[in-house]
XYZ file of C-alpha atoms in Angstrom:
725
model
C -39.068 42.491 215.764
C -38.726 43.936 219.236
C -39.718 47.398 220.276
C -36.144 48.628 220.092
C -36.102 47.838 216.402
C -38.549 48.494 213.621
C -41.741 47.913 215.504
C -44.444 45.357 214.767
C -46.054 46.604 211.553
C -45.456 43.852 208.932
C -45.965 46.261 206.070
C -43.213 48.578 207.234
C -41.456 49.429 203.968
C -38.157 50.228 205.600
C -38.068 46.856 207.260
C -38.695 45.078 204.013
C -35.862 46.917 202.324
C -33.576 46.234 205.300
C -34.396 42.537 205.470
C -34.205 41.770 201.780
C -31.145 43.830 200.877
C -28.180 41.573 199.961
C -25.785 44.109 201.451
C -24.615 43.657 205.048
C -26.661 46.095 207.145
C -26.695 46.933 210.845
C -28.663 49.276 213.096
C -26.451 50.557 215.904
C -27.305 52.645 218.947
C -24.784 55.528 218.851
C -25.098 56.029 222.593
C -23.439 52.753 223.615
C -22.596 51.033 220.306
C -25.049 48.207 220.871
C -26.202 46.393 217.728
C -29.965 46.899 217.667
C -30.730 44.967 214.498
C -28.950 43.034 211.734
C -30.250 41.768 208.423
C -29.777 38.169 207.196
C -26.804 39.190 205.010
C -25.072 40.515 208.131
C -25.734 37.307 210.032
C -24.253 35.287 207.194
C -21.195 37.557 206.884
C -20.320 37.700 210.588
C -21.248 34.066 211.295
C -23.721 34.766 214.102
C -27.464 34.231 214.266
C -29.605 37.311 214.734
C -29.960 36.957 218.484
C -26.242 36.405 219.012
C -25.335 39.327 216.800
C -27.838 41.588 218.591
C -26.077 40.736 221.853
C -22.844 42.353 220.587
C -21.740 45.904 220.583
C -20.086 47.279 217.474
C -16.816 47.473 219.413
C -16.911 43.669 219.804
C -16.703 43.291 216.042
C -14.364 46.149 215.307
C -10.653 45.692 216.013
C -10.134 49.483 216.147
C -9.623 51.251 219.506
C -12.815 52.213 221.392
C -12.059 55.927 221.140
C -11.776 55.685 217.367
C -15.113 53.845 217.147
C -16.874 56.386 219.398
C -15.517 59.287 217.331
C -16.713 57.619 214.127
C -20.267 57.127 215.511
C -20.408 60.727 216.716
C -19.334 61.919 213.276
C -21.959 59.728 211.593
C -24.715 61.178 213.793
C -23.727 64.757 212.884
C -23.595 64.069 209.171
C -26.199 62.657 206.864
C -23.708 60.126 205.544
C -20.186 59.149 206.569
C -17.766 56.523 205.293
C -15.175 54.732 207.398
C -12.537 52.040 206.874
C -12.382 49.433 209.631
C -11.342 45.835 210.251
C -14.079 43.557 211.588
C -13.584 40.222 213.296
C -15.955 37.407 212.316
C -17.263 34.670 214.583
C -14.535 32.369 213.188
C -11.867 34.777 214.347
C -10.980 35.833 210.832
C -10.462 39.558 210.404
C -11.823 41.228 207.272
C -11.235 44.680 205.849
C -14.520 46.569 205.518
C -15.787 49.938 204.395
C -18.733 51.195 206.490
C -21.202 53.752 205.139
C -23.218 55.094 208.068
C -25.856 57.744 208.698
C -28.621 58.583 211.189
C -32.182 57.211 210.797
C -35.209 57.517 213.071
C -36.730 54.180 213.959
C -39.504 53.801 216.507
C -38.913 57.330 217.673
C -35.181 56.742 218.229
C -32.147 57.973 216.311
C -30.031 55.014 215.277
C -27.100 54.637 212.928
C -27.894 52.720 209.777
C -24.596 51.137 208.676
C -23.972 49.354 205.377
C -20.862 47.166 205.557
C -18.922 46.358 202.387
C -16.291 43.567 202.519
C -13.258 45.076 200.740
C -10.734 42.494 201.934
C -9.881 41.223 198.467
C -9.518 44.715 197.059
C -7.473 45.824 200.051
C -5.345 42.688 199.812
C -4.699 43.399 196.142
C -3.749 46.972 196.946
C -1.500 45.815 199.769
C 0.177 43.260 197.513
C 0.824 45.876 194.856
C 2.204 48.245 197.487
C 4.313 45.404 198.906
C 5.675 44.658 195.447
C 6.722 48.279 195.036
C 8.266 48.436 198.516
C 10.181 45.180 198.028
C 11.698 46.539 194.827
C 12.447 49.837 196.546
C 14.207 48.363 199.598
C 16.135 45.929 197.405
C 17.530 48.824 195.385
C 18.622 50.921 198.371
C 19.508 48.370 201.083
C 23.199 47.682 201.485
C 23.288 43.944 202.235
C 21.173 40.813 202.421
C 20.739 40.908 206.223
C 19.354 44.463 206.160
C 17.166 43.553 203.207
C 15.654 40.618 205.111
C 14.767 42.881 208.034
C 12.944 45.265 205.714
C 11.116 42.365 204.077
C 10.013 41.093 207.481
C 8.305 44.417 208.178
C 6.503 44.290 204.824
C 5.229 40.742 205.361
C 4.128 41.698 208.868
C 1.709 44.228 207.385
C 0.043 41.527 205.310
C -0.315 38.774 207.923
C 0.827 37.697 211.350
C 4.627 37.394 211.048
C 5.849 37.673 214.624
C 7.955 34.565 213.988
C 9.618 34.910 210.599
C 12.751 33.540 208.979
C 14.501 33.156 205.641
C 16.565 30.038 204.898
C 18.912 30.076 201.906
C 20.138 26.957 200.154
C 23.844 26.278 199.562
C 23.764 23.157 197.351
C 27.556 23.004 196.932
C 28.065 22.818 200.704
C 24.910 20.723 201.160
C 23.484 22.951 203.871
C 21.075 25.740 204.778
C 22.036 29.147 206.096
C 19.737 31.551 207.921
C 20.554 35.166 207.080
C 17.472 36.345 208.976
C 15.724 34.727 211.948
C 13.126 36.060 214.404
C 11.403 33.525 216.652
C 9.788 33.699 220.088
C 11.119 30.308 221.243
C 14.025 29.044 219.148
C 17.431 30.726 218.679
C 18.811 31.241 215.190
C 20.544 28.044 214.022
C 24.053 28.101 212.583
C 24.474 27.032 208.940
C 23.725 23.337 209.098
C 23.587 20.286 206.811
C 20.231 19.309 205.374
C 17.932 17.644 207.900
C 14.316 16.430 207.926
C 12.569 19.555 209.159
C 9.661 21.401 207.569
C 12.088 23.838 205.911
C 13.885 21.029 204.115
C 10.536 19.492 203.148
C 9.502 22.660 201.309
C 12.966 22.925 199.768
C 12.799 19.275 198.678
C 9.279 19.372 197.232
C 9.376 22.912 195.889
C 5.760 23.442 197.077
C 4.204 25.680 199.754
C 3.163 23.977 202.963
C 0.642 25.067 205.605
C 1.413 22.708 208.453
C -1.284 22.689 211.079
C -0.714 20.302 214.019
C -2.768 17.680 212.158
C -0.786 18.077 208.928
C 2.500 18.006 210.837
C 1.538 14.832 212.698
C 0.656 13.152 209.404
C 4.023 14.119 207.854
C 5.861 12.778 210.911
C 3.918 9.502 210.728
C 4.913 9.131 207.071
C 8.575 9.775 207.890
C 8.651 12.906 205.746
C 9.714 15.260 208.548
C 11.044 15.242 212.093
C 10.358 17.550 215.021
C 12.799 20.486 214.948
C 12.531 23.239 217.555
C 9.514 24.203 219.649
C 5.974 23.058 218.833
C 3.981 25.639 216.892
C 0.257 25.949 216.289
C 0.694 26.637 212.583
C 3.774 26.707 210.362
C 3.605 28.220 206.894
C 6.530 27.950 204.483
C 6.881 28.708 200.794
C 9.820 28.221 198.434
C 11.846 31.268 197.459
C 11.861 30.612 193.730
C 13.155 32.796 190.923
C 12.247 31.169 187.614
C 13.236 27.518 187.870
C 15.783 28.156 190.594
C 14.816 27.609 194.245
C 16.975 29.836 196.436
C 15.577 28.781 199.786
C 12.467 28.969 201.968
C 10.426 31.813 203.483
C 8.567 30.765 206.652
C 6.259 32.198 209.304
C 4.854 30.390 212.310
C 2.547 31.009 215.230
C 2.525 29.636 218.759
C -0.824 31.326 219.571
C -4.166 29.759 218.603
C -5.580 33.258 218.122
C -3.322 33.635 215.088
C -3.989 30.852 212.609
C -2.982 30.694 208.978
C -5.334 29.988 206.112
C -5.120 29.331 202.417
C -5.376 33.062 201.753
C -2.226 33.614 203.840
C -0.428 30.927 201.873
C -1.366 32.645 198.627
C -0.176 36.001 199.944
C 3.115 34.581 201.232
C 3.668 32.755 197.932
C 3.139 35.969 196.003
C 5.484 37.891 198.280
C 8.079 35.104 198.196
C 8.449 35.399 194.435
C 9.240 39.080 194.742
C 11.584 38.428 197.655
C 13.392 35.714 195.679
C 13.968 38.093 192.770
C 15.153 40.807 195.174
C 17.474 38.404 197.041
C 18.919 37.033 193.817
C 19.535 40.537 192.529
C 21.067 41.586 195.846
C 23.306 38.528 195.949
C 24.360 39.204 192.365
C 25.153 42.811 193.257
C 27.186 41.691 196.265
C 28.986 39.152 194.080
C 29.788 41.844 191.535
C 31.040 44.100 194.328
C 33.085 41.251 195.725
C 34.568 40.454 192.333
C 35.417 44.127 191.924
C 37.422 44.127 195.151
C 38.436 40.495 195.655
C 40.410 37.915 193.756
C 38.028 35.343 192.269
C 40.399 32.396 192.830
C 41.589 32.909 196.414
C 38.913 35.252 197.781
C 41.675 37.585 198.985
C 41.550 41.343 198.352
C 42.691 42.279 194.845
C 44.965 45.157 193.854
C 42.151 47.721 194.020
C 41.155 46.838 197.584
C 44.811 46.407 198.576
C 45.614 49.963 197.491
C 42.587 51.273 199.390
C 43.577 49.386 202.568
C 47.145 50.628 202.202
C 45.984 54.243 201.941
C 43.881 53.810 205.096
C 46.786 52.191 206.977
C 49.129 55.046 205.987
C 46.611 57.677 207.091
C 46.260 55.993 210.490
C 50.043 55.626 210.807
C 50.559 59.355 210.171
C 48.159 60.249 212.980
C 49.561 57.676 215.423
C 53.217 58.128 214.339
C 53.588 54.402 213.694
C 55.230 52.359 210.968
C 53.601 50.441 208.132
C 55.332 47.646 206.228
C 54.514 46.704 202.651
C 55.572 43.212 201.606
C 55.738 41.858 198.067
C 55.770 38.045 197.839
C 56.413 36.038 194.681
C 56.402 32.234 194.542
C 59.616 30.700 193.210
C 59.426 28.675 189.985
C 55.634 28.541 190.193
C 55.244 28.140 186.433
C 56.844 24.718 186.734
C 54.016 23.681 189.085
C 51.435 24.896 186.570
C 53.147 23.085 183.729
C 53.516 19.820 185.609
C 50.069 19.722 187.280
C 48.033 21.868 184.922
C 46.298 25.071 185.916
C 43.769 23.243 188.100
C 46.581 21.929 190.285
C 48.300 25.313 190.237
C 45.073 26.999 191.303
C 44.766 24.555 194.189
C 48.271 25.506 195.370
C 47.471 29.239 195.121
C 44.276 28.843 197.139
C 45.994 26.877 199.899
C 48.935 29.283 200.111
C 46.580 32.267 200.098
C 44.711 30.797 203.086
C 47.990 30.179 204.902
C 49.279 33.691 204.339
C 46.006 35.197 205.567
C 46.086 32.961 208.662
C 49.706 33.875 209.433
C 49.394 37.660 209.686
C 47.742 39.593 212.501
C 44.111 40.655 212.604
C 43.876 43.986 210.842
C 46.707 43.221 208.392
C 45.911 42.727 204.717
C 46.953 39.933 202.371
C 46.095 40.504 198.705
C 46.678 38.599 195.501
C 47.859 40.959 192.783
C 47.742 38.343 190.032
C 49.529 35.186 188.939
C 51.726 34.015 191.806
C 52.226 37.502 193.285
C 50.895 38.506 196.702
C 51.176 41.795 198.568
C 50.719 42.474 202.265
C 50.105 45.497 204.478
C 51.341 45.199 208.060
C 49.960 48.181 209.957
C 50.569 49.683 213.387
C 54.157 48.439 213.733
C 56.083 49.678 216.757
C 59.466 48.196 215.805
C 61.239 47.436 212.550
C 62.184 44.010 213.946
C 58.517 42.965 213.808
C 58.748 42.777 210.015
C 61.446 40.120 210.132
C 59.564 37.841 212.514
C 56.306 38.095 210.556
C 58.145 37.585 207.256
C 59.821 34.458 208.618
C 56.440 33.000 209.587
C 55.154 33.782 206.087
C 58.084 32.018 204.420
C 57.692 29.042 206.771
C 53.996 28.775 205.913
C 54.778 28.664 202.188
C 57.368 25.906 202.693
C 54.823 23.484 204.169
C 53.781 20.785 201.674
C 50.584 21.166 199.670
C 48.657 18.041 198.700
C 47.264 17.998 195.166
C 45.590 14.845 193.837
C 47.307 12.700 196.430
C 50.775 14.189 195.766
C 52.719 16.463 198.059
C 54.262 19.567 196.536
C 56.719 22.002 198.074
C 57.039 25.668 197.244
C 59.185 28.571 198.344
C 58.790 32.314 198.021
C 60.902 35.417 197.608
C 59.817 38.274 199.836
C 60.648 41.968 199.682
C 59.673 44.608 202.247
C 59.590 48.381 202.479
C 58.738 50.567 205.483
C 56.755 53.746 205.998
C 58.025 56.403 206.486
C 61.657 55.411 205.867
C 61.200 54.000 202.343
C 58.334 56.114 201.031
C 55.488 58.416 201.964
C 52.799 56.950 199.693
C 51.503 53.531 198.750
C 52.796 53.577 195.176
C 56.378 54.199 196.262
C 56.244 51.619 199.041
C 54.875 48.904 196.754
C 57.456 49.682 194.071
C 60.273 49.520 196.607
C 58.968 46.252 198.079
C 58.920 44.854 194.533
C 62.545 45.887 194.035
C 63.488 44.198 197.307
C 61.680 41.029 196.209
C 63.764 40.914 193.012
C 66.893 41.250 195.124
C 65.703 38.259 197.192
C 65.416 36.255 193.966
C 68.884 37.332 192.879
C 70.274 36.281 196.270
C 69.032 32.723 195.893
C 65.258 32.962 196.544
C 63.350 31.612 199.574
C 64.296 34.638 201.668
C 63.394 38.173 202.753
C 65.130 41.320 201.573
C 64.502 44.754 203.091
C 64.513 47.663 200.681
C 67.524 49.937 200.373
C 67.863 52.993 198.061
C 70.518 51.150 196.059
C 67.803 48.742 194.910
C 66.024 51.528 193.053
C 69.165 52.132 191.061
C 69.449 48.380 190.525
C 65.828 48.209 189.358
C 66.390 51.040 186.887
C 69.534 49.316 185.643
C 67.574 46.089 185.259
C 64.853 47.888 183.303
C 67.455 49.496 181.047
C 69.146 46.133 180.573
C 65.849 44.470 179.729
C 65.067 47.166 177.157
C 68.466 46.693 175.523
C 68.159 42.891 175.608
C 64.876 43.046 173.700
C 66.725 44.512 170.738
C 69.972 42.585 171.107
C 68.994 39.705 168.826
C 67.841 41.899 165.948
C 70.938 44.090 166.284
C 73.261 41.094 166.056
C 74.696 41.691 169.527
C 74.161 38.083 170.646
C 76.789 35.533 169.725
C 77.986 32.086 170.742
C 81.274 31.088 172.288
C 82.278 27.452 172.555
C 84.180 25.505 175.199
C 85.827 22.177 174.294
C 84.989 18.978 176.179
C 87.823 16.433 176.455
C 87.737 12.672 176.888
C 89.562 11.908 180.159
C 91.108 8.726 178.833
C 92.419 9.816 175.420
C 92.682 13.544 175.983
C 90.918 14.140 172.690
C 88.291 16.826 172.096
C 85.005 14.951 171.681
C 82.593 17.847 171.896
C 81.994 21.513 172.569
C 79.436 23.360 174.678
C 77.727 26.370 173.101
C 77.611 29.342 175.492
C 75.571 32.479 174.897
C 77.320 35.852 174.986
C 76.100 39.445 174.655
C 78.438 42.004 173.190
C 76.964 45.496 173.489
C 78.594 48.473 171.896
C 79.713 49.757 175.296
C 80.573 46.511 177.079
C 80.357 42.737 177.137
C 77.442 41.828 179.451
C 78.240 38.806 181.677
C 75.895 35.822 181.230
C 75.131 35.903 184.963
C 73.549 39.329 184.373
C 71.431 38.776 181.292
C 70.604 35.052 181.154
C 68.437 35.095 184.360
C 66.806 38.304 183.074
C 66.022 36.642 179.749
C 64.520 33.714 181.657
C 62.345 35.878 183.935
C 61.073 38.148 181.150
C 60.465 35.338 178.682
C 62.969 36.721 176.166
C 64.694 33.346 176.266
C 61.802 31.980 174.163
C 62.862 33.761 170.917
C 66.581 33.539 171.824
C 66.532 29.763 172.388
C 65.717 28.727 168.783
C 68.388 31.122 167.490
C 70.991 29.494 169.774
C 69.982 26.024 168.550
C 70.074 26.969 164.887
C 73.407 28.827 165.207
C 75.080 26.016 167.170
C 73.872 23.322 164.759
C 75.018 25.345 161.733
C 78.461 25.812 163.291
C 78.787 22.088 164.073
C 77.904 21.362 160.459
C 80.829 23.545 159.361
C 83.201 21.728 161.713
C 81.973 18.385 160.401
C 82.586 19.571 156.859
C 86.086 20.633 157.929
C 86.891 17.065 158.987
C 85.882 16.761 162.664
C 82.962 14.471 161.874
C 82.636 12.872 165.344
C 82.380 16.169 167.176
C 79.226 16.713 169.295
C 77.784 19.987 170.494
C 76.041 20.745 173.782
C 73.276 23.358 174.062
C 71.574 24.472 177.291
C 67.794 24.328 177.451
C 66.126 26.790 179.813
C 63.067 26.063 181.940
C 60.982 28.263 179.633
C 62.067 26.297 176.572
C 61.137 23.020 178.239
C 57.633 24.400 178.667
C 57.155 25.314 175.001
C 54.601 23.047 173.290
C 56.547 22.732 169.996
C 60.043 22.243 171.416
C 60.648 18.904 169.656
C 59.622 20.389 166.292
C 61.974 23.367 166.809
C 64.922 21.095 167.610
C 64.159 18.715 164.763
C 63.921 21.681 162.418
C 67.326 23.057 163.511
C 68.954 19.647 162.976
C 67.344 19.198 159.576
C 68.324 22.712 158.471
C 71.955 21.986 159.385
C 71.897 18.461 157.965
C 72.941 16.889 161.271
C 72.019 13.563 162.797
C 70.280 13.978 166.192
C 73.019 11.958 167.972
C 75.441 14.853 167.536
C 73.297 17.211 169.647
C 73.496 17.069 173.440
C 70.820 19.049 175.271
C 71.630 20.167 178.828
C 69.022 20.956 181.504
C 69.707 21.937 185.097
C 68.905 19.485 187.864
C 66.405 21.810 189.598
C 64.402 22.333 186.396
C 64.352 18.604 185.707
C 63.038 17.750 189.178
C 60.645 20.648 189.724
C 59.053 20.181 186.332
C 58.054 16.646 187.315
C 55.690 14.868 184.903
C 55.598 17.608 182.259
C 59.410 17.642 182.045
C 59.562 13.834 181.998
C 57.209 13.803 179.015
C 59.209 16.481 177.141
C 62.515 14.688 177.782
C 61.046 11.376 176.628
C 60.015 12.988 173.321
C 63.494 14.439 172.854
C 65.100 11.102 173.663
C 62.864 9.468 171.071
C 64.080 12.047 168.550
C 67.593 10.682 169.000
C 69.397 13.540 170.757
C 71.384 12.902 173.951
C 70.403 14.512 177.241
C 72.535 15.695 180.162
C 71.759 16.962 183.662
C 73.747 20.167 184.208
C 75.046 21.340 187.630
C 74.340 17.921 189.105
C 74.636 17.785 192.878
C 73.537 21.375 193.542
C 69.782 20.769 193.463
C 67.553 18.003 194.764
C 69.910 15.117 193.914
C 66.962 12.765 194.099
C 67.938 9.213 193.201
C 64.321 8.246 192.496
C 63.982 11.064 189.984
C 67.403 10.428 188.499
C 66.437 6.823 187.821
C 63.288 7.932 186.034
C 64.778 10.736 183.949
C 65.574 9.618 180.375
C 69.090 11.135 180.381
C 72.481 9.964 179.132
C 74.933 11.977 181.221
C 75.367 14.099 184.328
C 77.641 17.115 184.523
C 79.429 17.272 187.883
C 79.133 20.811 189.241
C 82.324 22.838 189.642
C 81.633 23.276 193.380
C 82.902 19.716 193.963
C 86.324 20.744 192.649
C 86.731 24.073 194.469
C 89.076 22.638 197.092
C 92.097 20.495 196.529
C 90.244 17.274 195.718
C 92.591 14.768 197.288
C 92.554 16.540 200.657
C 88.895 17.446 201.032
C 85.585 15.890 201.967
C 84.271 16.921 198.563
C 86.559 14.310 197.050
C 84.519 11.580 198.677
C 81.274 13.153 197.474
C 82.595 13.600 193.938
C 83.766 9.994 193.887
C 80.361 8.821 195.096
C 78.570 10.833 192.413
C 80.807 9.358 189.709
C 80.267 5.814 190.986
C 76.509 6.381 191.267
C 76.247 7.736 187.737
C 78.223 4.842 186.345
C 76.030 2.390 188.254
C 73.029 3.936 186.505
C 74.744 3.671 183.137
C 75.351 7.422 182.811
C 78.366 9.275 181.480
C 80.004 11.809 183.856
C 81.287 15.176 182.606
C 83.185 17.343 185.133
C 82.859 21.113 184.842
C 85.217 23.844 186.045
C 88.512 21.943 185.825
C 91.181 24.594 186.444
C 94.220 22.784 187.920
C 96.336 19.833 186.969
C 95.624 18.262 190.356
C 91.871 18.390 189.661
C 92.389 16.783 186.268
C 94.513 13.992 187.775
C 91.910 13.373 190.492
C 89.110 13.041 187.931
C 91.121 10.677 185.766
C 91.962 8.526 188.811
C 88.268 8.348 189.776
C 87.202 7.215 186.302
C 85.444 10.437 185.221
C 84.553 10.183 181.528
C 84.930 13.763 180.264
C 85.892 17.183 181.521
C 85.891 20.849 180.592
C 87.317 23.961 182.187
C 89.872 26.760 181.968
C 92.763 24.302 182.382
C 91.842 22.800 179.031
C 90.413 25.822 177.171
C 88.375 28.930 177.886
C 85.168 29.594 175.962
C 86.071 31.244 172.692
C 84.543 32.251 169.322
C 84.117 29.556 166.667
C 87.237 30.666 164.768
C 89.471 30.200 167.815
C 87.933 26.783 168.567
C 88.581 25.796 164.942
C 92.220 26.708 165.371
C 92.368 24.688 168.612
C 90.840 21.663 166.885
C 93.323 21.988 164.014
C 96.253 22.202 166.427
C 95.041 19.168 168.338
C 94.689 17.210 165.103
C 98.209 18.186 164.060
C 99.621 16.886 167.358
C 97.824 13.578 166.926
C 99.368 13.060 163.477
C 102.973 13.582 164.625
């Protein structure tokens, strides 16, 4: 021992205690911080031999600032015993947390500081991990979104290890790619969401195991073809899976480009521990965001729902009041959408809704809102309008976007929409009134033929109230006995004999007779046609039975089937039951469906008609020539007759272009083996034209107006009397 230390006496008791003590002990000169002596335990701990350690000053080992070290030594000299918390760097470069107990001793006539160093790294690491766990839970509960959460987590990890370069990669298995919600790196920019590659991130994701990739480990993985070079070379790369239970959400990674900052197994263990807490926090945060999104967005289309729509509308109105601008509210409803659902199933219908929702959102301006209110109903807010004319141009683009074909399972479908619009401040001061008025305008668009825009007018409110009153009355009409059937005879063009009658629904209220054009579409829209339809069938079949019993045994009866009835799952059973109850053979019942319903219903309608045909009833296409008039569909439909629409007979047939069209329709139907029934025959000239063109049957005011069963019975009796003369 040199003279600066303990001296040369071998029996010096203090030296023996110092040398043999298993605790790390140092003698330090408080004047300059030079290490005067170190015991074997200190040499082993710091990784230096005694001579090398004695060549250091305490500041060389301590990572604290020099002023802090000097103040600590001065305090230790003044006191008999002082305790400090420092971080000491070992010969290997590793930094350890230590607690230093220090006090003055006199050795060889000098006052030195006797310091006992306790390695508290594991305890401190445990405390830090527990604190990190608490902080992760805390920031997850109060941070608004995933990006902010990741930034907070970066700061926490940075207190536990070197994390100057830090990123989080999240897995999107459905899209087959990684996204990077948080990225901090000294050399590489944040990548966009990208398909899976062969980088270290994907390796950890693929294996589900942590990886500490030193240059040697990385080179070995490259040689084996496990990974490829991605981005700048790093000294060490450390990545761990973000796993919650059995589910791997992504990867948490840190890397260093500086050889002074190397990662070790202890860092991997720390990062793995932290990653589990981060995974739980991220999963909870994503779940919270999903819940929030579901609360304000439509789950199918991703568009705002009614709640968010109303909030956006309120904001737009508030801004419009300050800026003295207009706001338009649009209500859009797809036409005959239920037929798409019934023909393609709800999966196909959902596909159509998603595509149309995307188109609507892409059509409007930035800052406008498109929301799905439910079913096939959409609502829009167009804010900051300078001119009323802007509504028309935007609405036209919306209607055009809906008309474009949608491909579902290799088939192209076409849709149209009815659109109503109201304006602030002209049509209402608040969102509720504007939406209600836009809804009323949309119904007017449907009444006017659909596939169009209608602007709101005050008269529509009255119309909407009338419609509501009418709907309320219609709901009780059947039970009150206000519904009844009238019948219109159908004549054979060749013999002039009555071969059948068509049953026509009528509504006789106490105050007035409601025209079918008023209540039949309402019954269809509201679904009231579903209970009314079976009553019509049963009543018509029972009446035909009475006419058969009276002697007109060849008479047939025609009954209209609505689109809603065609969609009912037990339609065939209902019809068979009505026939059986009346004791009629199926061949005496002719079921009529409109051309548009037959075509738009596609496969579902084909299947229903095939079942009815198998039952034995006859089937007719009503209003033929006013809809799609598709020859390919007409060939496939299992029908027996077409009913030529009255519009072909509006002009004098022999002097109009419609005569050529009517003749072509008759010839076409006959070529397909179908019977032709002309509707709306009102003049003798029309009758003569139809007879000359080979039309099979006809009906209209010229022959007989629709009338109650008693009057039709009298007409049949009179016709029979004429035949017997």
